[in-house]
Coordinates of C-alpha atoms and ligand atoms in Angstrom, one line a residue:
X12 CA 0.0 0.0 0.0
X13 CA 1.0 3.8 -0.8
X14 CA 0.8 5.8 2.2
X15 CA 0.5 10.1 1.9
X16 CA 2.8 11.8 4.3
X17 CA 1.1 14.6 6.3
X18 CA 3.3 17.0 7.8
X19 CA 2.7 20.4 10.2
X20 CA 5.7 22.4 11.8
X21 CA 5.7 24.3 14.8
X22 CA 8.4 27.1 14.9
X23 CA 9.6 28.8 18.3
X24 CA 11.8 32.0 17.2
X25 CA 13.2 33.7 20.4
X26 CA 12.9 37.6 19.9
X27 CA 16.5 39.4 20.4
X28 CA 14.7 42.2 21.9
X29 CA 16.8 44.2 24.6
X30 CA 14.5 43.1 27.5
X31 CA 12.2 40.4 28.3
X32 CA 8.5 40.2 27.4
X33 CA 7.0 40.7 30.6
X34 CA 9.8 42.5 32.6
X35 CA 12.8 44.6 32.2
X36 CA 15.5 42.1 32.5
X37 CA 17.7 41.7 30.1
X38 CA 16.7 39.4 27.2
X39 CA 20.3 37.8 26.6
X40 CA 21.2 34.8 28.3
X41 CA 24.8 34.0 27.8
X42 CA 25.6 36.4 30.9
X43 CA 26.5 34.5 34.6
X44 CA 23.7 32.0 35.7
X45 CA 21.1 33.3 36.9
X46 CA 22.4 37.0 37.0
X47 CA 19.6 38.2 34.8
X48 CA 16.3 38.0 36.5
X49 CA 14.1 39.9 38.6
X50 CA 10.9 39.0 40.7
X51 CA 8.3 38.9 37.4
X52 CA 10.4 36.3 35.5
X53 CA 11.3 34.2 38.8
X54 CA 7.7 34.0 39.4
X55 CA 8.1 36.0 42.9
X56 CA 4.6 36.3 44.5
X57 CA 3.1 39.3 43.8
X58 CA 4.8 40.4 40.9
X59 CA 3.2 42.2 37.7
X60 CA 4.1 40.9 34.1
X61 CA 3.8 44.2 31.8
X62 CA 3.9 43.1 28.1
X63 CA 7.6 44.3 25.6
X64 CA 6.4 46.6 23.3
X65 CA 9.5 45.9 20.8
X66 CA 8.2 42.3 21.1
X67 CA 4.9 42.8 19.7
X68 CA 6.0 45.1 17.1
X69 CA 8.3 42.4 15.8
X70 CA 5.6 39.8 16.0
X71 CA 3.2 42.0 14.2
X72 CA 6.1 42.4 10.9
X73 CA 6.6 38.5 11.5
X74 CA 3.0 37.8 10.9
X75 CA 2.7 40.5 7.8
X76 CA 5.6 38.9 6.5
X77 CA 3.8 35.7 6.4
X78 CA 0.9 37.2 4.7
X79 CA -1.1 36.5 7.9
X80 CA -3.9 39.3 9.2
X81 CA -3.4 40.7 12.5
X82 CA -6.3 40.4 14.8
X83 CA -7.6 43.7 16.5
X84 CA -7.4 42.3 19.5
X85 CA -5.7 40.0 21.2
X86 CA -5.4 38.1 24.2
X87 CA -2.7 36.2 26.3
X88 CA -3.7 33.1 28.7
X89 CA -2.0 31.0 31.3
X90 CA -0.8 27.7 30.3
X91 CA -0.6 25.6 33.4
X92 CA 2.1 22.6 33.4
X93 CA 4.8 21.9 36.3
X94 CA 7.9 22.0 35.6
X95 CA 11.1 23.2 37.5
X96 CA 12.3 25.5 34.8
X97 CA 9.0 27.0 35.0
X98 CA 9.3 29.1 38.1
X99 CA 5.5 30.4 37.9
X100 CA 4.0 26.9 37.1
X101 CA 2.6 28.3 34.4
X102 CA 3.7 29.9 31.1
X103 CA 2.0 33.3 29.7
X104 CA 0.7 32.4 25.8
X105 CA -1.9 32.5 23.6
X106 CA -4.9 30.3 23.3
X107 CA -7.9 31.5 21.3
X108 CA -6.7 35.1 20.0
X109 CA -3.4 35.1 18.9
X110 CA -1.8 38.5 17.2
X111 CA -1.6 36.5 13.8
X112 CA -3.8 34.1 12.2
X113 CA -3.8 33.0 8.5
X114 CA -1.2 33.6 6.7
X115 CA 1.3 31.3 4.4
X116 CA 5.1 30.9 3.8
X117 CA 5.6 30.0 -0.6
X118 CA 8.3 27.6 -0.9
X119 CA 10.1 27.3 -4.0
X120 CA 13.3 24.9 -5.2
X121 CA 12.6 21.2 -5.9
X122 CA 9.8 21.1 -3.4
X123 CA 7.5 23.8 -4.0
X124 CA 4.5 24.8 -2.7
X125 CA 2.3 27.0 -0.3
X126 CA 2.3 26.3 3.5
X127 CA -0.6 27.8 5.3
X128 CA 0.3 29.5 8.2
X129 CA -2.5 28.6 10.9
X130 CA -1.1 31.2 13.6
X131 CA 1.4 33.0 15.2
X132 CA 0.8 33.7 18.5
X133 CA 3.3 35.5 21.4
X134 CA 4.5 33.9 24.3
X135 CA 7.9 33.4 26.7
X136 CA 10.5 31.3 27.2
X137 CA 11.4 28.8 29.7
X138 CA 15.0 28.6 32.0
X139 CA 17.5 26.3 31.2
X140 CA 17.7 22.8 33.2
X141 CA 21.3 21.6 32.5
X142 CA 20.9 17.7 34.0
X143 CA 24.0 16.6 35.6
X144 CA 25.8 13.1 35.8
X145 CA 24.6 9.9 33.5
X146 CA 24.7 11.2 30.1
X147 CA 23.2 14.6 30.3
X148 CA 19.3 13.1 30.1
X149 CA 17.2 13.5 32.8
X150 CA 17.0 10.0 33.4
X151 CA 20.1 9.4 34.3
X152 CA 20.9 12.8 36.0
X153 CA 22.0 12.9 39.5
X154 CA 20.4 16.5 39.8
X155 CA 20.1 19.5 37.8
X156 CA 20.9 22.9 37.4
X157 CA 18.6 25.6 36.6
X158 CA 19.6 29.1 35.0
X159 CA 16.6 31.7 34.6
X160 CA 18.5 33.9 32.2
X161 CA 16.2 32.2 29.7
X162 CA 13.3 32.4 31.5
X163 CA 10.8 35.3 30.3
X164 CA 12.5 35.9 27.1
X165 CA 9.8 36.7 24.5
X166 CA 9.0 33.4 21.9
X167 CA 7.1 33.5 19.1
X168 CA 5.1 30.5 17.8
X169 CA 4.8 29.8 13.8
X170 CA 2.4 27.3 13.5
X171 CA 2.0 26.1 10.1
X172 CA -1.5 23.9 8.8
X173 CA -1.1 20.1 7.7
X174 CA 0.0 21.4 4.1
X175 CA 3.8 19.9 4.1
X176 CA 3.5 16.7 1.8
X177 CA 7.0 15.3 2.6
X178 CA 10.3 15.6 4.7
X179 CA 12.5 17.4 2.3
X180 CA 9.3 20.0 1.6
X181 CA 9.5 20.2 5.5
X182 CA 13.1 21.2 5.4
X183 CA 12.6 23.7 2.7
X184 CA 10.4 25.3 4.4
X185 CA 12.2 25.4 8.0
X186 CA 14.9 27.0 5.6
X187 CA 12.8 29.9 3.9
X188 CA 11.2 30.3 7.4
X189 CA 14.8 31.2 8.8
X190 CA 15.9 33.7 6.1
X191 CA 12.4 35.2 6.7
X192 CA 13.0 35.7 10.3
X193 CA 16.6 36.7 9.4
X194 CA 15.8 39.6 6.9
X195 CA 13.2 40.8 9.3
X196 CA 16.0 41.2 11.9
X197 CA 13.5 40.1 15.0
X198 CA 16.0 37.3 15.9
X199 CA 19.6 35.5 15.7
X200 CA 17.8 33.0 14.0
X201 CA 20.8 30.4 15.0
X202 CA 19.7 26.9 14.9
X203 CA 23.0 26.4 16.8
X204 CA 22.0 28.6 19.5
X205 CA 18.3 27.4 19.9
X206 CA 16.9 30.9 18.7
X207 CA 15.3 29.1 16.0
X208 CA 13.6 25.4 17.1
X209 CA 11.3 23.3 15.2
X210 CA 8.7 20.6 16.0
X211 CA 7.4 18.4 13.7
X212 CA 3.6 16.9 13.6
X213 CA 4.1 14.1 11.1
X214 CA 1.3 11.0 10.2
X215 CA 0.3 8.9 6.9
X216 CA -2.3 8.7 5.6
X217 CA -4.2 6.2 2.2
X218 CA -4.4 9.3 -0.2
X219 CA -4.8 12.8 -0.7
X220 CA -8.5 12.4 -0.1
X221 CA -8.3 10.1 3.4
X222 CA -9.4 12.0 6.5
X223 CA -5.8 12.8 8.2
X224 CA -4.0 9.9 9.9
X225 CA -3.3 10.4 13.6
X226 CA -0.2 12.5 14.2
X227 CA 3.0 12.3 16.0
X228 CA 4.9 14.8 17.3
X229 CA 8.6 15.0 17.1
X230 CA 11.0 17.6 18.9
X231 CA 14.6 18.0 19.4
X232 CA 16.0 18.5 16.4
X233 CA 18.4 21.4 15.9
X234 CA 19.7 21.3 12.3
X235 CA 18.0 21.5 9.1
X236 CA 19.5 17.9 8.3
X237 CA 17.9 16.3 11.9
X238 CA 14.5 18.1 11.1
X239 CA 14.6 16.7 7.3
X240 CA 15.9 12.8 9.2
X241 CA 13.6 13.1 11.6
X242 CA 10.6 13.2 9.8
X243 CA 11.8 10.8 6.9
X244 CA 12.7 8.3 9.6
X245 CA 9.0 8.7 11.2
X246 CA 7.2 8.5 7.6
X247 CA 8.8 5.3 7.5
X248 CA 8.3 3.9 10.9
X249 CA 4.2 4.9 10.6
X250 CA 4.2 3.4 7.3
X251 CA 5.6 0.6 8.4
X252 CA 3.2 0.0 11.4
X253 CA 0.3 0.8 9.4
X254 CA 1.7 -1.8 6.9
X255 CA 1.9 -4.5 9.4
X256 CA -1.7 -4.0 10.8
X257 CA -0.7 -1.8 14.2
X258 CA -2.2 1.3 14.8
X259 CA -0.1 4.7 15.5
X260 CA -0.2 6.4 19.0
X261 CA -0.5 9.6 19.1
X262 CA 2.1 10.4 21.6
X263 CA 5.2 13.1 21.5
X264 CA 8.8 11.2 20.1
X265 CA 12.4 12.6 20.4
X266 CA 15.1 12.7 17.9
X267 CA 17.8 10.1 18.2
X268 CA 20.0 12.1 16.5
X269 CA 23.4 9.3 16.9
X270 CA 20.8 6.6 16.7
X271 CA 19.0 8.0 14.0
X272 CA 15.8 7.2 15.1
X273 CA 12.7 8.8 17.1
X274 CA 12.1 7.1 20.6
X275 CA 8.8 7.1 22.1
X276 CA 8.2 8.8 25.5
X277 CA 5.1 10.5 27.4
X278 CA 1.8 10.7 25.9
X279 CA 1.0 14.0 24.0
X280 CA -1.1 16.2 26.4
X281 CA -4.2 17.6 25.2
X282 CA -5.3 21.4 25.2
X283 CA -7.5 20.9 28.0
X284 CA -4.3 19.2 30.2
X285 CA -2.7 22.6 30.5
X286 CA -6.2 24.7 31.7
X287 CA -5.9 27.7 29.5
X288 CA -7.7 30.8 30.8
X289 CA -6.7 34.7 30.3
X290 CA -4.4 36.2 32.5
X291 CA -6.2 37.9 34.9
X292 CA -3.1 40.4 35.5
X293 CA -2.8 41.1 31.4
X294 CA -5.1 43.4 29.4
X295 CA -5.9 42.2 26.0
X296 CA -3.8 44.0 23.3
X297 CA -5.5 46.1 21.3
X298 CA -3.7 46.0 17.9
X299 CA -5.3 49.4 15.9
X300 CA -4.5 50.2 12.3
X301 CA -2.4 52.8 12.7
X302 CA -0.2 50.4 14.4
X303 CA -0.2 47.7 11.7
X304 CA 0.7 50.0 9.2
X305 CA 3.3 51.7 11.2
X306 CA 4.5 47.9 11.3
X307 CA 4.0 47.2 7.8
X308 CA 5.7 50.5 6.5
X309 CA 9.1 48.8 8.4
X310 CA 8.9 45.7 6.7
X311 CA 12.4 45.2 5.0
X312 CA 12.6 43.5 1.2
X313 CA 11.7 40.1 2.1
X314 CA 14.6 36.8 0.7
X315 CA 11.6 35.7 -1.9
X316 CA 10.9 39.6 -3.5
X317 CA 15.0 39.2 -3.4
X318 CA 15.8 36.6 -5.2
X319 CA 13.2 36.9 -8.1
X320 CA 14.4 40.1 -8.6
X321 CA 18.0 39.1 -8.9
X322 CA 16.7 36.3 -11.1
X323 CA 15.1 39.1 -12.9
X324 CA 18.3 40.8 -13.2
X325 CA 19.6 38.1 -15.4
X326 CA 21.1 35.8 -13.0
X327 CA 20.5 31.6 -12.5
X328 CA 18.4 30.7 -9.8
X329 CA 20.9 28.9 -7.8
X330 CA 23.2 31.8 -8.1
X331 CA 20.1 34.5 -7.0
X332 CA 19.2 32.4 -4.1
X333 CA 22.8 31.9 -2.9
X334 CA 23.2 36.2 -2.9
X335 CA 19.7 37.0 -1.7
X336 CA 20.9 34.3 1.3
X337 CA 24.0 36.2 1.7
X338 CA 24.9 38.6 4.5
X339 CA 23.7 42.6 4.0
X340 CA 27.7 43.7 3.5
X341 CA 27.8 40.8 0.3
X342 CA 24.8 41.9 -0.8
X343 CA 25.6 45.6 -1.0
X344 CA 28.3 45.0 -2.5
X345 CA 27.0 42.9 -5.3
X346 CA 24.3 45.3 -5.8
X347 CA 27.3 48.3 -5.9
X348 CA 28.8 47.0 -8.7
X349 CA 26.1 46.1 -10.9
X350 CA 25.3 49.6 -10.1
X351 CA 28.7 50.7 -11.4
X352 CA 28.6 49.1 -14.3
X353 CA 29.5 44.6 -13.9
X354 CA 27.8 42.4 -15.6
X355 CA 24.8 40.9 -12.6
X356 CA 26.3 37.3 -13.5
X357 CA 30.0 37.2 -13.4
X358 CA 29.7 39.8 -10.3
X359 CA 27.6 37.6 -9.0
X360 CA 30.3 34.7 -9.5
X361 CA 32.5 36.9 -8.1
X362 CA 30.6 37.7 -4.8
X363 CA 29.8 34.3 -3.7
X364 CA 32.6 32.6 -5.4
X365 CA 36.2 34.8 -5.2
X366 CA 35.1 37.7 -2.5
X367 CA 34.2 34.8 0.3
X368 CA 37.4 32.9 -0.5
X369 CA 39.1 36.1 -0.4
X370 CA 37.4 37.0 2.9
X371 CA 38.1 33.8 4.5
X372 CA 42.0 33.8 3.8
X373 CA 42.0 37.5 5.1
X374 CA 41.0 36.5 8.3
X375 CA 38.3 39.0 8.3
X376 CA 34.6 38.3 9.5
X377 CA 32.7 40.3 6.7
X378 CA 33.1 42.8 4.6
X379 CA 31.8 45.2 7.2
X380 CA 34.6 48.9 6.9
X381 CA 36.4 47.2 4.3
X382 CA 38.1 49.0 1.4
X383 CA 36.1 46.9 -1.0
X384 CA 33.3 48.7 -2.6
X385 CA 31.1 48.0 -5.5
X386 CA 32.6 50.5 -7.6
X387 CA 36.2 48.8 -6.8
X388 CA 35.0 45.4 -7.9
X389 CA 33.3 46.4 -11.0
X390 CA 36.2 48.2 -11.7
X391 CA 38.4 45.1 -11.0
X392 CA 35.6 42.9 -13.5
X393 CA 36.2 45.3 -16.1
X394 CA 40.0 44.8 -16.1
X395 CA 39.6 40.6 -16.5
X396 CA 36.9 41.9 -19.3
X397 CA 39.4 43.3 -21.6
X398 CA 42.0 41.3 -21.0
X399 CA 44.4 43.5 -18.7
X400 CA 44.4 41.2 -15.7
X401 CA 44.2 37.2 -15.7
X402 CA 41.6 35.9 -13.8
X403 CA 44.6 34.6 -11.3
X404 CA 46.0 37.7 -11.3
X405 CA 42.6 39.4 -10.6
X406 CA 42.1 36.8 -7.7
X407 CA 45.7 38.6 -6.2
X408 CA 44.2 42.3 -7.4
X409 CA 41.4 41.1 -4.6
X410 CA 43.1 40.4 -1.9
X411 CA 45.5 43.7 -2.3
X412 CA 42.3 46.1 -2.7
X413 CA 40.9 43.7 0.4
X414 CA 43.9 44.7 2.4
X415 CA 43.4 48.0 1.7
X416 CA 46.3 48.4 -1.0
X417 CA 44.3 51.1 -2.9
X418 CA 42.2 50.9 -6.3
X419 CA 42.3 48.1 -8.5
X420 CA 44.7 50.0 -11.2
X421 CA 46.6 50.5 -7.7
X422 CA 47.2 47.3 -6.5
X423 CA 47.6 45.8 -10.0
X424 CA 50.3 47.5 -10.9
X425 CA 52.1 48.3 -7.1
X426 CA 52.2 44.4 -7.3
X427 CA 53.5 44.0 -11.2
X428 CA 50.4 42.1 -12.4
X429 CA 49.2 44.0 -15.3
X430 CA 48.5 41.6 -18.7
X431 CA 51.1 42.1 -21.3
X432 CA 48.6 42.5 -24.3
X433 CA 50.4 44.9 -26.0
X434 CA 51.4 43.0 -29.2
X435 CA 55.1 44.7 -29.6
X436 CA 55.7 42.7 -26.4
X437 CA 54.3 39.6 -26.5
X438 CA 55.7 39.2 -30.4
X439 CA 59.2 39.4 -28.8
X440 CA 58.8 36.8 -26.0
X441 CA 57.3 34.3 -28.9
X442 CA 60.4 34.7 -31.2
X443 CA 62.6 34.5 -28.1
X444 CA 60.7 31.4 -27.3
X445 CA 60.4 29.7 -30.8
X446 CA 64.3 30.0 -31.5
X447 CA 64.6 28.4 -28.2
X448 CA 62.4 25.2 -29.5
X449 CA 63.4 25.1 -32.7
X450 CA 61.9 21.3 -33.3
X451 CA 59.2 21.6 -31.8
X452 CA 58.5 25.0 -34.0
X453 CA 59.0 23.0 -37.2
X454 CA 56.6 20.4 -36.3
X455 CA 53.9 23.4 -35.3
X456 CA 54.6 24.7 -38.7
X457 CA 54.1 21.5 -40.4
X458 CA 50.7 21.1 -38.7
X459 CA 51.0 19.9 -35.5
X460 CA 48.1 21.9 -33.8
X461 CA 48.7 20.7 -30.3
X462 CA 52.2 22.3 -29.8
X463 CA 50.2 25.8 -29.6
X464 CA 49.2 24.8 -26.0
X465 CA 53.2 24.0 -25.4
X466 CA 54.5 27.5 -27.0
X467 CA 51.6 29.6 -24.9
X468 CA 53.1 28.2 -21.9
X469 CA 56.1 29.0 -22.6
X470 CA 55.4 32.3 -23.2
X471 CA 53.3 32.3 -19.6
X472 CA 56.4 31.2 -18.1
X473 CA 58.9 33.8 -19.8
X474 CA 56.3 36.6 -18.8
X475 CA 56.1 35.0 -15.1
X476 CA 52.1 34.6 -16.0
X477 CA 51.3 38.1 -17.5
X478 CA 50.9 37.4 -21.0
X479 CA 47.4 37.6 -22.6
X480 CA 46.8 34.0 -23.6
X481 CA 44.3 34.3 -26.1
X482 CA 46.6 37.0 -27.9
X483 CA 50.0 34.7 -27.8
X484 CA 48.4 32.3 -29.1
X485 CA 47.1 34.2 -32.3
X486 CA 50.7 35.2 -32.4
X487 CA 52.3 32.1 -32.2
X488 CA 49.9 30.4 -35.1
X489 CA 50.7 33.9 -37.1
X490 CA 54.4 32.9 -36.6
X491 CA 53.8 29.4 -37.5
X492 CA 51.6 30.3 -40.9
X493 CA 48.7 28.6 -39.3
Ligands
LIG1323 P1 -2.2 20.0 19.0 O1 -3.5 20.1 19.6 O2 -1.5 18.7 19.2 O3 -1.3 21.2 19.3 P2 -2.9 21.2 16.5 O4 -4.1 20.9 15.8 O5 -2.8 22.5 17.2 O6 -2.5 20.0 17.4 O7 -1.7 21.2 15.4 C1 -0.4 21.3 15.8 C2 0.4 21.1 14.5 O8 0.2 19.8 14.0 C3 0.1 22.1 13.4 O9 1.2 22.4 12.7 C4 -0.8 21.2 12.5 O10 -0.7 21.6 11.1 C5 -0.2 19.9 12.7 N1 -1.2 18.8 12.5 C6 -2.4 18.7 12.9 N2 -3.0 17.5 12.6 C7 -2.0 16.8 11.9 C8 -2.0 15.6 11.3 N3 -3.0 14.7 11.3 N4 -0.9 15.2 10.6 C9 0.2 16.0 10.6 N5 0.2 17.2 11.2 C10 -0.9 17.6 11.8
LIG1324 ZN1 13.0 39.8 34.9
LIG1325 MG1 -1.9 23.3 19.2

């Protein structure tokens, strides 16, 4: 039997807002343990949660990004589960009225397709339980250390509908959802870090027109490669089930990520387990026009708008999706020199390819103050155009005007790599090197095409590299009568 894979994500995206959502602490948690928190995020009796402003902007541009409407008013509840990194016993969400509903996220490449966003609702982190002894699970842990730096620091909650149809669609998406939340600036949007973190609802079902299969939901993956296993591995398990007449559980499964598989553990609670109700000490956000446009009128040029319009500028698709992906400083400066003049393609080429190599062996981080600017490196294209530098020599150009040597013309000729296409030249270094081969020139003259290769060479070598190879070769088969 064919089975249909049926897949929904759920995205947390930690806000890098200064402060918290509900207090003033600082929203970074890589200071000291525990050094960042006040009564409101340690859950101190008494104490008033009053609700980021910064954060609700952000998720307002998050959900217009996603083509979502933003309700007029919205509400955050009290989601009620024990656990020790949950100081309050209860976390402050949303239930019935998030700020977004509706939206979708298109996905393009080799998996396309539109992924309805069901709703993207506001809510705050957790602190950190680092388990000690065993092997760092719970299970085996002798006890635990809790850190509230975490604790309070505004999350928002992409949840998409059951539209994801298999695991690599599922990692496409996780992928376009990142640059979104990247070009937006609301986040780090480091999978690394955890300021990005996926769940993934997966089931099977007979066809596209079966009722949906019952789901399972997997957490704790944190790369695009364990989110794309993941959920292959657990299309195959259901199937598998299903195939041999047993019945799926609904339940929450982890990511094996050494084992490669998911493991079964508690039951998946219902909604009605964690006894949502409004937080009596939070007024219901009341989200007015003039806000959402206010919101809207900051939204930044978003990675798909990007990359069709570099595709529109002439360039493959793999190439425009590699520089809309890139950082701003790449970006500006591929933009810079089409601008002055480069052709979008080979500065393109140039940007991804030769500037990152170039970057990387300088030492430096990004282009950020750097001496390279878009009018430099169309200049520099425009030299390997008409032959006055080699394409190795315009690689050395590079790092020179990278090092802040000066203009192209500057470095190319402080460092004596200028192409020697001026005929005069190049005709003496080919009679130099034909009297030197005198055998090998007869057998050019009597036909022997493949000697040209051997006397361009040697013409490279007695120029140390500088000759125009196209031209010493016309030279040569002038020479030879060919
Ligand atoms: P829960 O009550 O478990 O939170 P929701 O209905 O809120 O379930 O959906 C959570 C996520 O699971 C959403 O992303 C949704 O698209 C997805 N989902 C719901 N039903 C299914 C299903 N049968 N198969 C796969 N994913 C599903
Ligand atoms: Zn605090
Ligand atoms: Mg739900």
């Amino acid at each position: 039997m064919s089975w249909e894979a049926v897949i929904g994500l759920e995205t947390h995206v930690e806000l890098s807002t200064r402060s918290k959502m509900f207090c003033g602490c600082p929203a970074r948690f890589d200071a000291p343990p525990n050094t960042n928190v006040c009564p409101v995020c340690l859950g101190l009796p008494g104490a008033l949660p009053v609700p980021n402003r910064e954060a609700i902007n952000r998720i307002i541009r998050i959900g217009l990004a996603l083509n979502c409407s933003v309700t007029g008013r919205s509400v955050f509840h009290r989601k009620n589960y024990f656990y020790a990194d949950l100081p309050k016993n209860y976390q402050i969400s949303q239930f019935d009225l998030p700020v977004c509903v509706d939206g979708y996220l298109d996905v393009g490449g080799d998996h396309p397709g539109r992924v309805g966003i069901e709703r993207v609702h506001q809510e705050e982190d957790t602190g950190k339980s680092t388990h000690m002894g065993g092997d760092g699970r719970i299970s085996a842990a002798e006890y635990s250390l809790l850190d509230f730096n975490r604790s309070g620091v505004p999350l928002v909650e992409i949840v998409t509908r059951p539209d994801i149809r298999s695991a690599a669609q599922a990692r496409a998406y996780a992928q376009e959802l990142r640059l979104l939340v990247e070009a937006l600036g609301v986040s780090d949007a480091r999978l690394e870090e955890g300021s990005i973190r996926f769940d993934a609802n997966v089931s099977v079902r007979p066809g596209p027109e079966a009722p949906l299969g019952t789901k399972v939901e997997i957490k704790n993956m944190n790369s695009f490669r364990s989110l794309e296993r993941a959920v292959a591995f657990e299309i195959g398990r259901q199937t598998a089930c299903l195939d041999g007449g047993e019945r799926i559980v609904m339940e929450t499964r982890h990511w094996d990520e050494e084992a490669g598989v998911t493991r079964g553990g508690r039951t998946k609670e219902g909604s009605s387990d964690y006894r949502y109700f409004p937080d009596p000490d939070l007024v219901p956000l009341e989200l007015d026009q003039d806000w959402k446009d206010e919101m809207a009128a900051l939204l930044p040029e978003l990675p798909a708008r990007r990359r069709s319009r570099y595709e529109g500028m002439g360039i493959d698709p793999a190439q425009a999706a590699t520089l809309a992906g890139a950082d701003v400083h790449l970006r500006g400066l591929f933009e810079g020199a089409v601008e002055a003049g480069a052709r979008p393609q080979q500065a393109g080429n140039w940007v991804s390819g030769e500037v990152v190599a170039a970057l990387r062996s300088s030492g430096r981080e990004s282009l950020a103050d750097s001496p390279l600017s878009g009018p430099n490196l169309a200049r520099l294209l425009a030299m390997v155009e008409d032959s006055t530098l080699s394409g190795l020599a315009a690689r050395e150009v590079l790092a020179g005007v990278l090092a802040g040597e000066g203009t192209p013309e500057e470095v190319a000729s402080a460092r004596d790599l200028l192409q020697i296409s001026d005929a005069g030249v190049l005709e003496a270094a080919v009679e130099e090197v034909t009297a030197d081969h005198t055998e090998e020139f007869a057998r050019l003259c009597s036909g022997e095409q493949k000697l040209i290769g051997f006397f361009v060479g040697q013409v490279m070598r007695r120029t140390r590299g500088k000759a125009d190879p196209k031209l010493a070769g016309r030279l040569i088969r002038e020479r030879a009568g060919l």
